[in-house]
Amino acid sequence: MQNNSHNVRHSSRRIPDARSNYRTKKSSLKDTILLILFYPLSFLYFELLLKGTLGSNIFDRYFGYIFLFSFSSGLAVYFLCNLSSKPKLNRILSICTLSVVIFLFLVEFFCKQTFTFFMGLQVIFAATGDVFKSYSVTIISMVLKSLHIVILFLLPLGVYVFLLKKPVSRRISPFYTKIVPLGASILMYVVSIICIFSSSSGIITTREYYRSEFDMTQSSLRFGLLTGFRLDAQYWVFGTPAPDATVTGETDLNNVTVSPSDSGETSSVEPEPSVIEYDYNIMDIDFNSMIAEETDSTLLSMDEYFFSLSGTKQNEYTGLFEGKNLILITAEAFSPYVISKDLTPTLYKLANNGFVFTNYYQPAWGVSTSDGEYSAFTGLVPKSGVNSMLQSADNNMYFTMGNQLSRLGYLTLAYHNNTYTYYSRNLTHPNLGYSKFIAVGNGLEGLTSCWPKSDLEMFQHSVDDYIAKQPFHAYYMTVSGHCNYTFIGNMMAYKNRDAVADMDASEQIKAYIAANLELEYAMEYLVNRLEEAGIADDTVIVLTADHYPYGLEQGFEGNTEDYLNELVGHTVEKNFELHKNTLILWSGCMDEPVVIDEPCYSLDILPTLSNLFGLEYDSRLMIGRDVLSDTTPLVIFRNYSWITDMGYYNATTDTFEATTDTEVSDEYIESISYIVKNKVTFSKYILEKDYYNLLFG
């Protein structure tokens, strides 16, 4: 009896233990599932939060890609962060990974809010130090004004730290805690790739945005920011894949017809009859021999492509400025709405008494000011995801005005009233043909210590370097017009606040115009010095913006109003009108203004100046065109939208808006889109392959 009693008591003790073990195992399974799902759900949350806070449609047609890639990457990160048998190490890895991911999302959130694009890893690593050093106050202000967004991004990290404290249970089989999540991650990735590679609609297909036409902004909006970073890193290390078909569709604008009725016999713009038969601005390059001997497939496609182009013709303006001095200026965040006859008389004079461009654009590219400079310097489309100017520092930049004019014996100098190492200009600008690059900390001393620094003072400290040494070419990158636009944080706005005190406008608009008055005073000083020296007729002044004034946009530094609309006077159309600007091209020798109504943009500056100065250059090797030639105008934007004399094509919405009564065929739209695609591709190859060095040594 005692034994039986003992057995009964023993059994009664084991029953609760078994139930307890069952409940413990069930609880462990629940905790493990929550931990496994935490990563993919967090990554999806980050992606949707980013799109939502940027004003994009969360559940657009690309939601499926973002969902699959978020879960695939989330499960992969779970697997990697829980490989160790030490729970504390796994937890540290998870916290560090989440922190890095959150940091990258916040960086890109502020980049997109500020510059309208996402930055690639190369740009982030290269520019972070300069940005924090020069704009720390602005960055802190932006973060504080968007603190609620920062908190929303930090929520998953708080959930992990304070709520998900239990490690992966050893009671659950590794098959379920490791093999199944990893397998699911791989499966979702494979499904994503199959869907992407089976998509073939559009001039730029989804597959191409994933591979050969990868763009940090456009690709990230389609596949998610994490996938954008992964592809950016992959192509940074291994290079961007070659297009499936390198040269597709039409290549030469001169061959494109407008409507079916043209029957392929006439170009989109019939040139006016001319008594003079002008030569083409092309050089004697033996492409036939190069094609016959080339073994590199990419270089072969480049030789064939450039050989297929006819180039642009010389014209009545060829050599108009031959032998004259050149002063080229990139004006920080400049806008045509700054110019007025009363407030900025010098800018008004320069803009209306030389070549007058009524339909000029300065697109915002991927690296803000640096890409704005690159497009104007080189006549090429900046490569997406990198700092194209910095990548060109070791290349042969044969056609820049600095290099072309220095070969003719010009004195060439470049100036900037900000830190000389910013954007690594101390490395890039000497390579553009300037014998000296002079900036703050590198020879341009004596400027008032403030932010931003004075454009007027920069000219006052530099004009004597060259004005008596003709012929000369001086380049200036200004900074007085830089954001932010307040009378407290912007010393140029504060300095000139009395001049705008009576304006009927918001403080932001007044501050923006006041800051740009410093550029007006700088130009007034420059023109006066040229006239006093008696060389205004022998000097050409060219001024373009680097980008539109994004510091006035809604969302920048917590702006609740879109001050750009106030500046322009109506709601600004964001795909094209946002980038409309003005180009100043003036010389004292011009008796009458020459009005150019055709659409043109910053890439056209170099070939136009090369023709005006009567230089030997090859128009086939530039993406821009001489706007004074009879070639069909074409303006290209970062998202593959474009403008011609026939109308506007919005690549985002796949819509065309005609600007003439002429019937425009679908074949015309498709042909121009292929030309745009090719121009972007071969512009990238010129940079990657150092193509000018192969041609000219």
mmCIF file with all atom_site columns, N, CA, C and O in Angstrom, residues 250-258 262 264-271 280-282 305-314 598 619-620 624-626 629-634 644-645 668 671-672 675 679:
data_model
loop_
_atom_site.group_PDB
_atom_site.id
_atom_site.type_symbol
_atom_site.label_atom_id
_atom_site.label_alt_id
_atom_site.label_comp_id
_atom_site.label_asym_id
_atom_site.label_entity_id
_atom_site.label_seq_id
_atom_site.pdbx_PDB_ins_code
_atom_site.Cartn_x
_atom_site.Cartn_y
_atom_site.Cartn_z
_atom_site.occupancy
_atom_site.B_iso_or_equiv
_atom_site.pdbx_formal_charge
_atom_site.auth_seq_id
_atom_site.auth_comp_id
_atom_site.auth_asym_id
_atom_site.auth_atom_id
_atom_site.pdbx_PDB_model_num
ATOM 1   N N  . GLU A 1 250 ? 15.881 54.413 -81.991 1.00 0.00 ? 250 GLU A N  1
ATOM 2   C CA . GLU A 1 250 ? 16.548 55.511 -82.687 1.00 0.00 ? 250 GLU A CA 1
ATOM 3   C C  . GLU A 1 250 ? 17.681 56.074 -81.836 1.00 0.00 ? 250 GLU A C  1
ATOM 4   O O  . GLU A 1 250 ? 17.612 56.089 -80.614 1.00 0.00 ? 250 GLU A O  1
ATOM 5   N N  . THR A 1 251 ? 18.729 56.539 -82.490 1.00 0.00 ? 251 THR A N  1
ATOM 6   C CA . THR A 1 251 ? 19.856 57.125 -81.763 1.00 0.00 ? 251 THR A CA 1
ATOM 7   C C  . THR A 1 251 ? 20.025 58.608 -82.059 1.00 0.00 ? 251 THR A C  1
ATOM 8   O O  . THR A 1 251 ? 20.482 59.352 -81.204 1.00 0.00 ? 251 THR A O  1
ATOM 9   N N  . ASP A 1 252 ? 19.689 59.048 -83.257 1.00 0.00 ? 252 ASP A N  1
ATOM 10  C CA . ASP A 1 252 ? 19.979 60.413 -83.678 1.00 0.00 ? 252 ASP A CA 1
ATOM 11  C C  . ASP A 1 252 ? 18.700 61.239 -83.751 1.00 0.00 ? 252 ASP A C  1
ATOM 12  O O  . ASP A 1 252 ? 17.748 60.875 -84.444 1.00 0.00 ? 252 ASP A O  1
ATOM 13  N N  . LEU A 1 253 ? 18.692 62.366 -83.033 1.00 0.00 ? 253 LEU A N  1
ATOM 14  C CA . LEU A 1 253 ? 17.526 63.259 -83.051 1.00 0.00 ? 253 LEU A CA 1
ATOM 15  C C  . LEU A 1 253 ? 17.186 63.734 -84.452 1.00 0.00 ? 253 LEU A C  1
ATOM 16  O O  . LEU A 1 253 ? 16.019 63.973 -84.777 1.00 0.00 ? 253 LEU A O  1
ATOM 17  N N  . ASN A 1 254 ? 18.193 63.889 -85.298 1.00 0.00 ? 254 ASN A N  1
ATOM 18  C CA . ASN A 1 254 ? 17.954 64.408 -86.640 1.00 0.00 ? 254 ASN A CA 1
ATOM 19  C C  . ASN A 1 254 ? 17.128 63.460 -87.500 1.00 0.00 ? 254 ASN A C  1
ATOM 20  O O  . ASN A 1 254 ? 16.622 63.852 -88.553 1.00 0.00 ? 254 ASN A O  1
ATOM 21  N N  . ASN A 1 255 ? 16.987 62.223 -87.078 1.00 0.00 ? 255 ASN A N  1
ATOM 22  C CA . ASN A 1 255 ? 16.244 61.237 -87.869 1.00 0.00 ? 255 ASN A CA 1
ATOM 23  C C  . ASN A 1 255 ? 14.807 61.028 -87.391 1.00 0.00 ? 255 ASN A C  1
ATOM 24  O O  . ASN A 1 255 ? 14.065 60.260 -87.993 1.00 0.00 ? 255 ASN A O  1
ATOM 25  N N  . VAL A 1 256 ? 14.423 61.691 -86.300 1.00 0.00 ? 256 VAL A N  1
ATOM 26  C CA . VAL A 1 256 ? 13.122 61.421 -85.694 1.00 0.00 ? 256 VAL A CA 1
ATOM 27  C C  . VAL A 1 256 ? 12.026 62.207 -86.402 1.00 0.00 ? 256 VAL A C  1
ATOM 28  O O  . VAL A 1 256 ? 12.153 63.415 -86.615 1.00 0.00 ? 256 VAL A O  1
ATOM 29  N N  . THR A 1 257 ? 10.957 61.522 -86.749 1.00 0.00 ? 257 THR A N  1
ATOM 30  C CA . THR A 1 257 ? 9.809  62.168 -87.367 1.00 0.00 ? 257 THR A CA 1
ATOM 31  C C  . THR A 1 257 ? 8.714  62.387 -86.346 1.00 0.00 ? 257 THR A C  1
ATOM 32  O O  . THR A 1 257 ? 8.619  61.671 -85.350 1.00 0.00 ? 257 THR A O  1
ATOM 33  N N  . VAL A 1 258 ? 7.868  63.370 -86.614 1.00 0.00 ? 258 VAL A N  1
ATOM 34  C CA . VAL A 1 258 ? 6.849  63.755 -85.641 1.00 0.00 ? 258 VAL A CA 1
ATOM 35  C C  . VAL A 1 258 ? 5.611  62.898 -85.735 1.00 0.00 ? 258 VAL A C  1
ATOM 36  O O  . VAL A 1 258 ? 5.104  62.379 -84.749 1.00 0.00 ? 258 VAL A O  1
ATOM 37  N N  . ASP A 1 262 ? 4.662  62.149 -91.848 1.00 0.00 ? 262 ASP A N  1
ATOM 38  C CA . ASP A 1 262 ? 5.992  62.543 -92.292 1.00 0.00 ? 262 ASP A CA 1
ATOM 39  C C  . ASP A 1 262 ? 6.632  61.470 -93.171 1.00 0.00 ? 262 ASP A C  1
ATOM 40  O O  . ASP A 1 262 ? 7.557  61.765 -93.923 1.00 0.00 ? 262 ASP A O  1
ATOM 41  N N  . GLY A 1 264 ? 8.692  59.347 -92.576 1.00 0.00 ? 264 GLY A N  1
ATOM 42  C CA . GLY A 1 264 ? 10.109 59.114 -92.343 1.00 0.00 ? 264 GLY A CA 1
ATOM 43  C C  . GLY A 1 264 ? 11.025 59.921 -93.230 1.00 0.00 ? 264 GLY A C  1
ATOM 44  O O  . GLY A 1 264 ? 12.213 59.669 -93.318 1.00 0.00 ? 264 GLY A O  1
ATOM 45  N N  . GLU A 1 265 ? 10.505 60.957 -93.940 1.00 0.00 ? 265 GLU A N  1
ATOM 46  C CA . GLU A 1 265 ? 11.310 61.698 -94.898 1.00 0.00 ? 265 GLU A CA 1
ATOM 47  C C  . GLU A 1 265 ? 11.841 63.013 -94.349 1.00 0.00 ? 265 GLU A C  1
ATOM 48  O O  . GLU A 1 265 ? 12.755 63.593 -94.907 1.00 0.00 ? 265 GLU A O  1
ATOM 49  N N  . THR A 1 266 ? 11.234 63.533 -93.289 1.00 0.00 ? 266 THR A N  1
ATOM 50  C CA . THR A 1 266 ? 11.657 64.828 -92.765 1.00 0.00 ? 266 THR A CA 1
ATOM 51  C C  . THR A 1 266 ? 11.943 64.711 -91.280 1.00 0.00 ? 266 THR A C  1
ATOM 52  O O  . THR A 1 266 ? 11.428 63.834 -90.603 1.00 0.00 ? 266 THR A O  1
ATOM 53  N N  . SER A 1 267 ? 12.738 65.606 -90.773 1.00 0.00 ? 267 SER A N  1
ATOM 54  C CA . SER A 1 267 ? 13.036 65.623 -89.345 1.00 0.00 ? 267 SER A CA 1
ATOM 55  C C  . SER A 1 267 ? 11.936 66.343 -88.614 1.00 0.00 ? 267 SER A C  1
ATOM 56  O O  . SER A 1 267 ? 11.068 66.986 -89.216 1.00 0.00 ? 267 SER A O  1
ATOM 57  N N  . SER A 1 268 ? 11.956 66.244 -87.288 1.00 0.00 ? 268 SER A N  1
ATOM 58  C CA . SER A 1 268 ? 10.887 66.837 -86.492 1.00 0.00 ? 268 SER A CA 1
ATOM 59  C C  . SER A 1 268 ? 10.828 68.342 -86.642 1.00 0.00 ? 268 SER A C  1
ATOM 60  O O  . SER A 1 268 ? 9.788  68.947 -86.505 1.00 0.00 ? 268 SER A O  1
ATOM 61  N N  . VAL A 1 269 ? 11.959 68.993 -86.904 1.00 0.00 ? 269 VAL A N  1
ATOM 62  C CA . VAL A 1 269 ? 11.980 70.427 -87.158 1.00 0.00 ? 269 VAL A CA 1
ATOM 63  C C  . VAL A 1 269 ? 12.683 70.648 -88.484 1.00 0.00 ? 269 VAL A C  1
ATOM 64  O O  . VAL A 1 269 ? 13.878 70.387 -88.611 1.00 0.00 ? 269 VAL A O  1
ATOM 65  N N  . GLU A 1 270 ? 11.949 71.099 -89.476 1.00 0.00 ? 270 GLU A N  1
ATOM 66  C CA . GLU A 1 270 ? 12.527 71.323 -90.788 1.00 0.00 ? 270 GLU A CA 1
ATOM 67  C C  . GLU A 1 270 ? 13.407 72.567 -90.748 1.00 0.00 ? 270 GLU A C  1
ATOM 68  O O  . GLU A 1 270 ? 12.931 73.666 -90.490 1.00 0.00 ? 270 GLU A O  1
ATOM 69  N N  . PRO A 1 271 ? 14.718 72.449 -90.972 1.00 0.00 ? 271 PRO A N  1
ATOM 70  C CA . PRO A 1 271 ? 15.577 73.633 -90.919 1.00 0.00 ? 271 PRO A CA 1
ATOM 71  C C  . PRO A 1 271 ? 15.261 74.612 -92.028 1.00 0.00 ? 271 PRO A C  1
ATOM 72  O O  . PRO A 1 271 ? 14.872 74.218 -93.130 1.00 0.00 ? 271 PRO A O  1
ATOM 73  N N  . TYR A 1 280 ? 29.796 70.510 -89.897 1.00 0.00 ? 280 TYR A N  1
ATOM 74  C CA . TYR A 1 280 ? 29.435 69.970 -88.592 1.00 0.00 ? 280 TYR A CA 1
ATOM 75  C C  . TYR A 1 280 ? 30.566 70.220 -87.594 1.00 0.00 ? 280 TYR A C  1
ATOM 76  O O  . TYR A 1 280 ? 31.748 70.228 -87.957 1.00 0.00 ? 280 TYR A O  1
ATOM 77  N N  . ASN A 1 281 ? 30.194 70.435 -86.341 1.00 0.00 ? 281 ASN A N  1
ATOM 78  C CA . ASN A 1 281 ? 31.175 70.537 -85.269 1.00 0.00 ? 281 ASN A CA 1
ATOM 79  C C  . ASN A 1 281 ? 31.556 69.133 -84.817 1.00 0.00 ? 281 ASN A C  1
ATOM 80  O O  . ASN A 1 281 ? 31.090 68.620 -83.794 1.00 0.00 ? 281 ASN A O  1
ATOM 81  N N  . ILE A 1 282 ? 32.392 68.484 -85.630 1.00 0.00 ? 282 ILE A N  1
ATOM 82  C CA . ILE A 1 282 ? 32.889 67.153 -85.294 1.00 0.00 ? 282 ILE A CA 1
ATOM 83  C C  . ILE A 1 282 ? 34.388 67.124 -85.563 1.00 0.00 ? 282 ILE A C  1
ATOM 84  O O  . ILE A 1 282 ? 34.917 67.922 -86.332 1.00 0.00 ? 282 ILE A O  1
ATOM 85  N N  . TYR A 1 305 ? 27.918 53.737 -81.260 1.00 0.00 ? 305 TYR A N  1
ATOM 86  C CA . TYR A 1 305 ? 26.883 54.728 -80.949 1.00 0.00 ? 305 TYR A CA 1
ATOM 87  C C  . TYR A 1 305 ? 27.308 56.124 -81.395 1.00 0.00 ? 305 TYR A C  1
ATOM 88  O O  . TYR A 1 305 ? 26.581 56.804 -82.123 1.00 0.00 ? 305 TYR A O  1
ATOM 89  N N  . PHE A 1 306 ? 28.484 56.558 -80.991 1.00 0.00 ? 306 PHE A N  1
ATOM 90  C CA . PHE A 1 306 ? 28.906 57.917 -81.332 1.00 0.00 ? 306 PHE A CA 1
ATOM 91  C C  . PHE A 1 306 ? 29.148 58.068 -82.832 1.00 0.00 ? 306 PHE A C  1
ATOM 92  O O  . PHE A 1 306 ? 28.922 59.138 -83.395 1.00 0.00 ? 306 PHE A O  1
ATOM 93  N N  . PHE A 1 307 ? 29.577 57.001 -83.471 1.00 0.00 ? 307 PHE A N  1
ATOM 94  C CA . PHE A 1 307 ? 29.757 57.034 -84.922 1.00 0.00 ? 307 PHE A CA 1
ATOM 95  C C  . PHE A 1 307 ? 28.417 57.174 -85.645 1.00 0.00 ? 307 PHE A C  1
ATOM 96  O O  . PHE A 1 307 ? 28.346 57.739 -86.745 1.00 0.00 ? 307 PHE A O  1
ATOM 97  N N  . SER A 1 308 ? 27.339 56.681 -85.016 1.00 0.00 ? 308 SER A N  1
ATOM 98  C CA . SER A 1 308 ? 26.016 56.734 -85.657 1.00 0.00 ? 308 SER A CA 1
ATOM 99  C C  . SER A 1 308 ? 25.395 58.129 -85.617 1.00 0.00 ? 308 SER A C  1
ATOM 100 O O  . SER A 1 308 ? 24.426 58.397 -86.319 1.00 0.00 ? 308 SER A O  1
ATOM 101 N N  . LEU A 1 309 ? 25.946 59.018 -84.796 1.00 0.00 ? 309 LEU A N  1
ATOM 102 C CA . LEU A 1 309 ? 25.384 60.358 -84.649 1.00 0.00 ? 309 LEU A CA 1
ATOM 103 C C  . LEU A 1 309 ? 25.948 61.302 -85.705 1.00 0.00 ? 309 LEU A C  1
ATOM 104 O O  . LEU A 1 309 ? 27.093 61.168 -86.133 1.00 0.00 ? 309 LEU A O  1
ATOM 105 N N  . SER A 1 310 ? 25.141 62.264 -86.107 1.00 0.00 ? 310 SER A N  1
ATOM 106 C CA . SER A 1 310 ? 25.601 63.232 -87.106 1.00 0.00 ? 310 SER A CA 1
ATOM 107 C C  . SER A 1 310 ? 26.225 64.464 -86.473 1.00 0.00 ? 310 SER A C  1
ATOM 108 O O  . SER A 1 310 ? 26.986 65.184 -87.116 1.00 0.00 ? 310 SER A O  1
ATOM 109 N N  . GLY A 1 311 ? 25.910 64.751 -85.201 1.00 0.00 ? 311 GLY A N  1
ATOM 110 C CA . GLY A 1 311 ? 26.433 65.942 -84.552 1.00 0.00 ? 311 GLY A CA 1
ATOM 111 C C  . GLY A 1 311 ? 25.622 67.176 -84.905 1.00 0.00 ? 311 GLY A C  1
ATOM 112 O O  . GLY A 1 311 ? 24.580 67.097 -85.571 1.00 0.00 ? 311 GLY A O  1
ATOM 113 N N  . THR A 1 312 ? 26.098 68.335 -84.462 1.00 0.00 ? 312 THR A N  1
ATOM 114 C CA . THR A 1 312 ? 25.405 69.596 -84.747 1.00 0.00 ? 312 THR A CA 1
ATOM 115 C C  . THR A 1 312 ? 26.255 70.460 -85.665 1.00 0.00 ? 312 THR A C  1
ATOM 116 O O  . THR A 1 312 ? 27.486 70.417 -85.633 1.00 0.00 ? 312 THR A O  1
ATOM 117 N N  . LYS A 1 313 ? 25.566 71.265 -86.456 1.00 0.00 ? 313 LYS A N  1
ATOM 118 C CA . LYS A 1 313 ? 26.254 72.103 -87.440 1.00 0.00 ? 313 LYS A CA 1
ATOM 119 C C  . LYS A 1 313 ? 26.717 73.423 -86.835 1.00 0.00 ? 313 LYS A C  1
ATOM 120 O O  . LYS A 1 313 ? 26.135 73.928 -85.880 1.00 0.00 ? 313 LYS A O  1
ATOM 121 N N  . GLN A 1 314 ? 27.763 73.956 -87.426 1.00 0.00 ? 314 GLN A N  1
ATOM 122 C CA . GLN A 1 314 ? 28.142 75.322 -87.127 1.00 0.00 ? 314 GLN A CA 1
ATOM 123 C C  . GLN A 1 314 ? 27.049 76.251 -87.652 1.00 0.00 ? 314 GLN A C  1
ATOM 124 O O  . GLN A 1 314 ? 26.158 75.822 -88.384 1.00 0.00 ? 314 GLN A O  1
ATOM 125 N N  . GLU A 1 598 ? 13.433 78.034 -77.739 1.00 0.00 ? 598 GLU A N  1
ATOM 126 C CA . GLU A 1 598 ? 13.448 76.575 -77.697 1.00 0.00 ? 598 GLU A CA 1
ATOM 127 C C  . GLU A 1 598 ? 13.821 76.078 -76.302 1.00 0.00 ? 598 GLU A C  1
ATOM 128 O O  . GLU A 1 598 ? 14.595 76.727 -75.598 1.00 0.00 ? 598 GLU A O  1
ATOM 129 N N  . SER A 1 619 ? 30.741 67.513 -81.288 1.00 0.00 ? 619 SER A N  1
ATOM 130 C CA . SER A 1 619 ? 29.393 67.612 -80.716 1.00 0.00 ? 619 SER A CA 1
ATOM 131 C C  . SER A 1 619 ? 28.752 66.251 -80.511 1.00 0.00 ? 619 SER A C  1
ATOM 132 O O  . SER A 1 619 ? 27.774 66.131 -79.758 1.00 0.00 ? 619 SER A O  1
ATOM 133 N N  . ARG A 1 620 ? 29.276 65.217 -81.154 1.00 0.00 ? 620 ARG A N  1
ATOM 134 C CA . ARG A 1 620 ? 28.721 63.871 -80.962 1.00 0.00 ? 620 ARG A CA 1
ATOM 135 C C  . ARG A 1 620 ? 29.051 63.323 -79.579 1.00 0.00 ? 620 ARG A C  1
ATOM 136 O O  . ARG A 1 620 ? 28.352 62.434 -79.074 1.00 0.00 ? 620 ARG A O  1
ATOM 137 N N  . GLY A 1 624 ? 24.523 67.149 -74.297 1.00 0.00 ? 624 GLY A N  1
ATOM 138 C CA . GLY A 1 624 ? 23.849 68.394 -74.627 1.00 0.00 ? 624 GLY A CA 1
ATOM 139 C C  . GLY A 1 624 ? 24.112 68.792 -76.065 1.00 0.00 ? 624 GLY A C  1
ATOM 140 O O  . GLY A 1 624 ? 24.863 68.140 -76.796 1.00 0.00 ? 624 GLY A O  1
ATOM 141 N N  . ARG A 1 625 ? 23.493 69.898 -76.494 1.00 0.00 ? 625 ARG A N  1
ATOM 142 C CA . ARG A 1 625 ? 23.633 70.337 -77.880 1.00 0.00 ? 625 ARG A CA 1
ATOM 143 C C  . ARG A 1 625 ? 23.862 71.840 -77.920 1.00 0.00 ? 625 ARG A C  1
ATOM 144 O O  . ARG A 1 625 ? 23.546 72.563 -76.964 1.00 0.00 ? 625 ARG A O  1
ATOM 145 N N  . ASP A 1 626 ? 24.405 72.310 -79.022 1.00 0.00 ? 626 ASP A N  1
ATOM 146 C CA . ASP A 1 626 ? 24.525 73.744 -79.262 1.00 0.00 ? 626 ASP A CA 1
ATOM 147 C C  . ASP A 1 626 ? 23.126 74.285 -79.547 1.00 0.00 ? 626 ASP A C  1
ATOM 148 O O  . ASP A 1 626 ? 22.518 73.939 -80.563 1.00 0.00 ? 626 ASP A O  1
ATOM 149 N N  . SER A 1 629 ? 22.286 75.832 -82.949 1.00 0.00 ? 629 SER A N  1
ATOM 150 C CA . SER A 1 629 ? 22.286 75.001 -84.151 1.00 0.00 ? 629 SER A CA 1
ATOM 151 C C  . SER A 1 629 ? 20.855 74.680 -84.551 1.00 0.00 ? 629 SER A C  1
ATOM 152 O O  . SER A 1 629 ? 19.899 75.041 -83.868 1.00 0.00 ? 629 SER A O  1
ATOM 153 N N  . ASP A 1 630 ? 20.705 73.960 -85.672 1.00 0.00 ? 630 ASP A N  1
ATOM 154 C CA . ASP A 1 630 ? 19.364 73.622 -86.156 1.00 0.00 ? 630 ASP A CA 1
ATOM 155 C C  . ASP A 1 630 ? 18.902 72.243 -85.685 1.00 0.00 ? 630 ASP A C  1
ATOM 156 O O  . ASP A 1 630 ? 17.920 71.705 -86.181 1.00 0.00 ? 630 ASP A O  1
ATOM 157 N N  . THR A 1 631 ? 19.613 71.666 -84.714 1.00 0.00 ? 631 THR A N  1
ATOM 158 C CA . THR A 1 631 ? 19.248 70.344 -84.196 1.00 0.00 ? 631 THR A CA 1
ATOM 159 C C  . THR A 1 631 ? 18.016 70.427 -83.301 1.00 0.00 ? 631 THR A C  1
ATOM 160 O O  . THR A 1 631 ? 17.816 71.408 -82.590 1.00 0.00 ? 631 THR A O  1
ATOM 161 N N  . THR A 1 632 ? 17.207 69.396 -83.344 1.00 0.00 ? 632 THR A N  1
ATOM 162 C CA . THR A 1 632 ? 16.006 69.337 -82.510 1.00 0.00 ? 632 THR A CA 1
ATOM 163 C C  . THR A 1 632 ? 16.355 69.497 -81.032 1.00 0.00 ? 632 THR A C  1
ATOM 164 O O  . THR A 1 632 ? 17.234 68.801 -80.525 1.00 0.00 ? 632 THR A O  1
ATOM 165 N N  . PRO A 1 633 ? 15.703 70.406 -80.322 1.00 0.00 ? 633 PRO A N  1
ATOM 166 C CA . PRO A 1 633 ? 15.986 70.573 -78.883 1.00 0.00 ? 633 PRO A CA 1
ATOM 167 C C  . PRO A 1 633 ? 15.523 69.369 -78.077 1.00 0.00 ? 633 PRO A C  1
ATOM 168 O O  . PRO A 1 633 ? 14.520 68.738 -78.401 1.00 0.00 ? 633 PRO A O  1
ATOM 169 N N  . LEU A 1 634 ? 16.270 69.074 -77.020 1.00 0.00 ? 634 LEU A N  1
ATOM 170 C CA . LEU A 1 634 ? 15.910 67.965 -76.126 1.00 0.00 ? 634 LEU A CA 1
ATOM 171 C C  . LEU A 1 634 ? 16.427 68.276 -74.732 1.00 0.00 ? 634 LEU A C  1
ATOM 172 O O  . LEU A 1 634 ? 17.608 68.560 -74.553 1.00 0.00 ? 634 LEU A O  1
ATOM 173 N N  . THR A 1 644 ? 10.782 68.345 -75.696 1.00 0.00 ? 644 THR A N  1
ATOM 174 C CA . THR A 1 644 ? 11.256 68.770 -77.013 1.00 0.00 ? 644 THR A CA 1
ATOM 175 C C  . THR A 1 644 ? 10.401 69.952 -77.451 1.00 0.00 ? 644 THR A C  1
ATOM 176 O O  . THR A 1 644 ? 9.535  70.423 -76.702 1.00 0.00 ? 644 THR A O  1
ATOM 177 N N  . ASP A 1 645 ? 10.615 70.413 -78.675 1.00 0.00 ? 645 ASP A N  1
ATOM 178 C CA . ASP A 1 645 ? 9.791  71.499 -79.184 1.00 0.00 ? 645 ASP A CA 1
ATOM 179 C C  . ASP A 1 645 ? 8.361  71.053 -79.470 1.00 0.00 ? 645 ASP A C  1
ATOM 180 O O  . ASP A 1 645 ? 7.493  71.878 -79.744 1.00 0.00 ? 645 ASP A O  1
ATOM 181 N N  . TYR A 1 668 ? 6.861  58.709 -82.405 1.00 0.00 ? 668 TYR A N  1
ATOM 182 C CA . TYR A 1 668 ? 7.731  59.828 -82.055 1.00 0.00 ? 668 TYR A CA 1
ATOM 183 C C  . TYR A 1 668 ? 8.083  59.782 -80.575 1.00 0.00 ? 668 TYR A C  1
ATOM 184 O O  . TYR A 1 668 ? 9.259  59.915 -80.196 1.00 0.00 ? 668 TYR A O  1
ATOM 185 N N  . SER A 1 671 ? 10.461 56.958 -79.947 1.00 0.00 ? 671 SER A N  1
ATOM 186 C CA . SER A 1 671 ? 11.796 57.222 -80.482 1.00 0.00 ? 671 SER A CA 1
ATOM 187 C C  . SER A 1 671 ? 12.577 58.170 -79.586 1.00 0.00 ? 671 SER A C  1
ATOM 188 O O  . SER A 1 671 ? 13.755 57.936 -79.284 1.00 0.00 ? 671 SER A O  1
ATOM 189 N N  . ILE A 1 672 ? 11.927 59.253 -79.139 1.00 0.00 ? 672 ILE A N  1
ATOM 190 C CA . ILE A 1 672 ? 12.613 60.203 -78.263 1.00 0.00 ? 672 ILE A CA 1
ATOM 191 C C  . ILE A 1 672 ? 12.968 59.532 -76.943 1.00 0.00 ? 672 ILE A C  1
ATOM 192 O O  . ILE A 1 672 ? 14.059 59.752 -76.383 1.00 0.00 ? 672 ILE A O  1
ATOM 193 N N  . ILE A 1 675 ? 16.038 57.569 -77.406 1.00 0.00 ? 675 ILE A N  1
ATOM 194 C CA . ILE A 1 675 ? 17.190 58.460 -77.509 1.00 0.00 ? 675 ILE A CA 1
ATOM 195 C C  . ILE A 1 675 ? 17.623 58.919 -76.116 1.00 0.00 ? 675 ILE A C  1
ATOM 196 O O  . ILE A 1 675 ? 18.818 58.962 -75.800 1.00 0.00 ? 675 ILE A O  1
ATOM 197 N N  . LYS A 1 679 ? 21.199 58.261 -74.334 1.00 0.00 ? 679 LYS A N  1
ATOM 198 C CA . LYS A 1 679 ? 22.027 59.376 -73.883 1.00 0.00 ? 679 LYS A CA 1
ATOM 199 C C  . LYS A 1 679 ? 22.438 59.197 -72.425 1.00 0.00 ? 679 LYS A C  1
ATOM 200 O O  . LYS A 1 679 ? 23.585 59.464 -72.050 1.00 0.00 ? 679 LYS A O  1
#
